Amino acid sequence: MIMYNDNNENNENDSQYRYSGSDIPYNNTNNGSTSNNNTAFSSAPYEAKKHKKHKRGFARKAACFVLSAVLFGAIAGSVMFGVNYAGGKIAGSNKSDATGVNIPTVSNNISNVAKTDSSLTEDTNLSASGKMDAEAVATAALPAMVQLNGTTTVKSSSYFGYGQSYEATSSGTGIIVGKSDTELLIVTNAHVVDNIDNLKCVFSDGTSASCSVKGSKSDQDIAVAAVSLSDISSDTASNIAIAELEDSSDIKVGQQVVAIGNALGEGQSVTTGIISAKDRSITVNNVTFTGLLMTDAAINSGNSGGALLNSEGKVIAINFAKTSSDGVEGMAYSIPVSNVKDIIDSLMTKQTRNKVSSDKAAYLGIAAVDITSNYASYYGYPVGILIRTVADDSAADKAGLETYDIIVGFDDQTVTTMSGLTNMLQYYEAGEKVTIDYYHMEGSEYVLKSTEVTLGSKKAS
């Protein structure tokens, strides 16, 4: 069985290959206590002569009033000083962010490691004996790796067809591969970030920031996410690094490699191994992946989206699945960078999107079913979303989409499931124009077409 290497597992039991993952719950415990101190002022004994009591009572009240005013002023002043001081500290920490900060590359880090280690040459992380130095690679590359944590809604069903939904935590790995004027760019697997809410990026120094998905290609299991530089402190920027993507076309079987990933959601860990095989194909969740690298480096749950590195600390592949069948060990799979470099470059330039409010969210106006790879191979259909009905005067209807058309792309992103398309629509506002790729039956075969769609709103429909 093959598993994706993330901690968001919801896979078919009969699949030989699965994403390596399991739900990792986070336990957040807030312990707090409050104490109430009641101070009683003892009054003087009751006096028989009321006018004397009245005078003494008035004087005492006046004195208490003055003392209370003084104490209130002192306390208020102290509180305001504390608030202003804390506010100043917080504001001060936010004044210096990562915007404009120069972030080093992993190659620079390796060069620095080599200069301080006499057993290494100055231009490579190879030791004098010519063997790979895993410690040097790990030291240089770990700052370029991030944890990607979030939540997802899991639906379960019983024997009688009744089901329930619950929220589970999910974790995977990302690789920092670039920086624009406003964003830090991170490559990962599509299955690590698709349909994930509250996505957070945790850096090597333990700090975290909100993360948004720029785009994903589920048929290639590649995605690019982004973190705003304004959400990263200059201190964090000085502790992270940018990994370089290396051409993987000339990789050799037997070549030594280092794998880094967020194993079991417990933070980054390092394993080593070799390239066991090239050009392998596997099918995971009814999607077939080809041209993969196989490695015997240990790949565990949470490693999805992590890096497979060569001796220079450069990313030659992205880890994403492993064999989980009983009695099978040392069979993990990685996506070669050469296979997806163009996709990564394209996704990095896409507009970063955040979920829009439900009253503004886009609506397509279709009811559809998923065409899985098994169903497609049996009936000869393309893998995608088969339209069953199109609402009258909806965005889909106006764009010319028809019953039995099969949608395979949305805004230059691969889409293969209705749930995936529904999730994408949450990031688009009604009125936006996008291109939809679809197969349309002409004669006895499906022909790939594209159409521009002006997205509608559910209220309007």
Short mmCIF file of N, CA, C and O in Angstrom, two decimals, residues 164-222:
data_model
loop_
_atom_site.label_atom_id
_atom_site.label_comp_id
_atom_site.label_asym_id
_atom_site.label_seq_id
_atom_site.Cartn_x
_atom_site.Cartn_y
_atom_site.Cartn_z
N GLN A 164 -21.19 11.40 9.94
CA GLN A 164 -20.98 12.58 10.75
C GLN A 164 -19.69 13.24 10.32
O GLN A 164 -18.85 12.63 9.66
N SER A 165 -19.55 14.51 10.65
CA SER A 165 -18.36 15.27 10.29
C SER A 165 -17.66 15.73 11.56
O SER A 165 -18.31 16.01 12.57
N TYR A 166 -16.35 15.78 11.50
CA TYR A 166 -15.58 16.30 12.61
C TYR A 166 -14.34 16.98 12.07
O TYR A 166 -13.91 16.73 10.95
N GLU A 167 -13.78 17.86 12.86
CA GLU A 167 -12.61 18.61 12.46
C GLU A 167 -11.35 17.91 12.95
O GLU A 167 -11.25 17.53 14.11
N ALA A 168 -10.41 17.71 12.03
CA ALA A 168 -9.15 17.07 12.37
C ALA A 168 -7.99 17.99 12.01
O ALA A 168 -8.11 18.84 11.13
N THR A 169 -6.88 17.82 12.71
CA THR A 169 -5.69 18.60 12.39
C THR A 169 -4.91 17.91 11.29
O THR A 169 -4.99 16.69 11.11
N SER A 170 -4.16 18.68 10.55
CA SER A 170 -3.38 18.15 9.44
C SER A 170 -2.03 18.83 9.41
O SER A 170 -1.91 20.01 9.73
N SER A 171 -0.98 18.08 9.07
CA SER A 171 0.34 18.68 8.99
C SER A 171 1.15 18.05 7.87
O SER A 171 1.00 16.87 7.55
N GLY A 172 1.97 18.87 7.25
CA GLY A 172 2.85 18.43 6.19
C GLY A 172 4.07 19.32 6.17
O GLY A 172 4.36 20.03 7.14
N THR A 173 4.77 19.31 5.05
CA THR A 173 6.03 20.04 4.94
C THR A 173 5.99 20.95 3.73
O THR A 173 5.31 20.66 2.74
N GLY A 174 6.74 22.04 3.79
CA GLY A 174 6.90 22.94 2.66
C GLY A 174 8.36 23.32 2.50
O GLY A 174 9.15 23.20 3.44
N ILE A 175 8.72 23.77 1.31
CA ILE A 175 10.09 24.17 1.00
C ILE A 175 10.09 25.62 0.56
O ILE A 175 9.39 25.98 -0.40
N ILE A 176 10.83 26.48 1.23
CA ILE A 176 10.95 27.88 0.82
C ILE A 176 11.79 27.93 -0.45
O ILE A 176 12.96 27.53 -0.44
N VAL A 177 11.21 28.41 -1.54
CA VAL A 177 11.92 28.40 -2.82
C VAL A 177 12.05 29.77 -3.46
O VAL A 177 12.64 29.90 -4.54
N GLY A 178 11.50 30.78 -2.85
CA GLY A 178 11.60 32.10 -3.46
C GLY A 178 11.05 33.20 -2.59
O GLY A 178 10.44 32.96 -1.54
N LYS A 179 11.28 34.43 -3.04
CA LYS A 179 10.82 35.62 -2.31
C LYS A 179 10.55 36.72 -3.33
O LYS A 179 11.39 37.05 -4.16
N SER A 180 9.33 37.27 -3.27
CA SER A 180 8.98 38.41 -4.10
C SER A 180 9.11 39.67 -3.26
O SER A 180 9.61 39.63 -2.14
N ASP A 181 8.64 40.78 -3.77
CA ASP A 181 8.69 42.03 -3.00
C ASP A 181 7.79 41.99 -1.78
O ASP A 181 8.01 42.72 -0.81
N THR A 182 6.77 41.13 -1.82
CA THR A 182 5.78 41.13 -0.74
C THR A 182 5.58 39.77 -0.08
O THR A 182 4.96 39.70 0.98
N GLU A 183 6.06 38.68 -0.70
CA GLU A 183 5.73 37.36 -0.20
C GLU A 183 6.94 36.42 -0.16
O GLU A 183 7.88 36.56 -0.94
N LEU A 184 6.85 35.47 0.75
CA LEU A 184 7.77 34.34 0.79
C LEU A 184 7.04 33.18 0.12
O LEU A 184 5.90 32.88 0.47
N LEU A 185 7.68 32.52 -0.85
CA LEU A 185 7.03 31.50 -1.67
C LEU A 185 7.46 30.10 -1.24
O LEU A 185 8.65 29.84 -1.05
N ILE A 186 6.49 29.22 -1.11
CA ILE A 186 6.72 27.89 -0.55
C ILE A 186 6.11 26.83 -1.46
O ILE A 186 4.93 26.92 -1.84
N VAL A 187 6.90 25.82 -1.82
CA VAL A 187 6.42 24.70 -2.63
C VAL A 187 6.07 23.54 -1.72
O VAL A 187 6.77 23.26 -0.73
N THR A 188 4.99 22.84 -2.02
CA THR A 188 4.57 21.68 -1.25
C THR A 188 3.75 20.77 -2.15
O THR A 188 3.64 21.01 -3.36
N ASN A 189 3.15 19.74 -1.58
CA ASN A 189 2.22 18.88 -2.32
C ASN A 189 0.83 19.49 -2.30
O ASN A 189 0.43 20.10 -1.30
N ALA A 190 0.08 19.27 -3.37
CA ALA A 190 -1.29 19.76 -3.41
C ALA A 190 -2.12 19.14 -2.30
O ALA A 190 -2.96 19.81 -1.68
N HIS A 191 -1.91 17.85 -2.01
CA HIS A 191 -2.76 17.19 -1.01
C HIS A 191 -2.46 17.67 0.41
O HIS A 191 -3.23 17.41 1.33
N VAL A 192 -1.36 18.40 0.60
CA VAL A 192 -1.04 18.96 1.91
C VAL A 192 -1.89 20.19 2.21
O VAL A 192 -2.25 20.45 3.37
N VAL A 193 -2.25 20.95 1.16
CA VAL A 193 -2.93 22.24 1.38
C VAL A 193 -4.34 22.30 0.82
O VAL A 193 -5.11 23.18 1.21
N ASP A 194 -4.70 21.41 -0.09
CA ASP A 194 -6.04 21.44 -0.66
C ASP A 194 -7.08 21.10 0.41
O ASP A 194 -6.90 20.16 1.19
N ASN A 195 -8.16 21.88 0.44
CA ASN A 195 -9.26 21.68 1.38
C ASN A 195 -8.82 21.79 2.85
O ASN A 195 -9.41 21.18 3.73
N ILE A 196 -7.78 22.59 3.10
CA ILE A 196 -7.29 22.80 4.45
C ILE A 196 -7.65 24.22 4.90
O ILE A 196 -7.45 25.18 4.16
N ASP A 197 -8.17 24.34 6.10
CA ASP A 197 -8.49 25.64 6.68
C ASP A 197 -7.43 26.02 7.71
O ASP A 197 -6.69 25.17 8.22
N ASN A 198 -7.38 27.32 8.02
CA ASN A 198 -6.48 27.84 9.06
C ASN A 198 -5.03 27.41 8.83
O ASN A 198 -4.33 26.99 9.76
N LEU A 199 -4.59 27.51 7.59
CA LEU A 199 -3.25 27.06 7.24
C LEU A 199 -2.19 27.96 7.87
O LEU A 199 -2.22 29.18 7.74
N LYS A 200 -1.25 27.33 8.59
CA LYS A 200 -0.17 28.05 9.26
C LYS A 200 1.17 27.50 8.80
O LYS A 200 1.32 26.30 8.57
N CYS A 201 2.12 28.41 8.69
CA CYS A 201 3.49 28.05 8.32
C CYS A 201 4.37 28.25 9.55
O CYS A 201 4.39 29.33 10.13
N VAL A 202 5.08 27.20 9.96
CA VAL A 202 5.96 27.27 11.12
C VAL A 202 7.41 27.21 10.62
O VAL A 202 7.81 26.25 9.96
N PHE A 203 8.17 28.24 10.95
CA PHE A 203 9.56 28.33 10.48
C PHE A 203 10.51 27.60 11.40
O PHE A 203 10.14 27.14 12.48
N SER A 204 11.77 27.52 10.96
CA SER A 204 12.78 26.76 11.69
C SER A 204 13.07 27.35 13.07
O SER A 204 13.55 26.63 13.95
N ASP A 205 12.77 28.63 13.28
CA ASP A 205 13.02 29.23 14.60
C ASP A 205 11.81 29.09 15.52
O ASP A 205 11.81 29.63 16.63
N GLY A 206 10.77 28.40 15.06
CA GLY A 206 9.59 28.17 15.89
C GLY A 206 8.49 29.19 15.74
O GLY A 206 7.39 28.99 16.24
N THR A 207 8.74 30.30 15.05
CA THR A 207 7.69 31.30 14.82
C THR A 207 6.75 30.82 13.73
O THR A 207 7.11 29.97 12.91
N SER A 208 5.56 31.38 13.69
CA SER A 208 4.57 30.95 12.69
C SER A 208 3.86 32.16 12.09
O SER A 208 3.86 33.25 12.66
N ALA A 209 3.23 31.92 10.96
CA ALA A 209 2.47 32.97 10.28
C ALA A 209 1.39 32.32 9.44
O ALA A 209 1.50 31.15 9.05
N SER A 210 0.33 33.09 9.17
CA SER A 210 -0.75 32.59 8.31
C SER A 210 -0.22 32.38 6.90
O SER A 210 0.64 33.12 6.43
N CYS A 211 -0.77 31.38 6.24
CA CYS A 211 -0.28 30.98 4.92
C CYS A 211 -1.46 30.88 3.96
O CYS A 211 -2.53 30.40 4.35
N SER A 212 -1.27 31.33 2.74
CA SER A 212 -2.33 31.26 1.72
C SER A 212 -1.84 30.44 0.53
O SER A 212 -0.65 30.45 0.21
N VAL A 213 -2.76 29.75 -0.12
CA VAL A 213 -2.41 28.94 -1.28
C VAL A 213 -2.53 29.79 -2.55
O VAL A 213 -3.58 30.36 -2.82
N LYS A 214 -1.45 29.88 -3.31
CA LYS A 214 -1.48 30.63 -4.56
C LYS A 214 -2.12 29.80 -5.67
O LYS A 214 -2.82 30.32 -6.53
N GLY A 215 -1.87 28.51 -5.66
CA GLY A 215 -2.45 27.63 -6.67
C GLY A 215 -1.94 26.22 -6.51
O GLY A 215 -0.94 25.98 -5.84
N SER A 216 -2.66 25.26 -7.10
CA SER A 216 -2.25 23.86 -7.00
C SER A 216 -2.63 23.10 -8.25
O SER A 216 -3.55 23.48 -8.97
N LYS A 217 -1.90 22.02 -8.50
CA LYS A 217 -2.18 21.11 -9.61
C LYS A 217 -2.30 19.72 -9.00
O LYS A 217 -1.30 19.04 -8.75
N SER A 218 -3.54 19.29 -8.76
CA SER A 218 -3.74 18.04 -8.04
C SER A 218 -3.31 16.83 -8.86
O SER A 218 -2.90 15.81 -8.29
N ASP A 219 -3.38 16.90 -10.20
CA ASP A 219 -2.96 15.75 -10.99
C ASP A 219 -1.46 15.57 -10.99
O ASP A 219 -0.95 14.49 -11.33
N GLN A 220 -0.71 16.61 -10.58
CA GLN A 220 0.74 16.51 -10.41
C GLN A 220 1.14 16.56 -8.94
O GLN A 220 2.30 16.41 -8.60
N ASP A 221 0.15 16.77 -8.07
CA ASP A 221 0.33 16.89 -6.62
C ASP A 221 1.36 17.95 -6.25
O ASP A 221 2.21 17.73 -5.38
N ILE A 222 1.25 19.10 -6.89
CA ILE A 222 2.15 20.23 -6.62
C ILE A 222 1.32 21.46 -6.29
O ILE A 222 0.29 21.73 -6.93
#
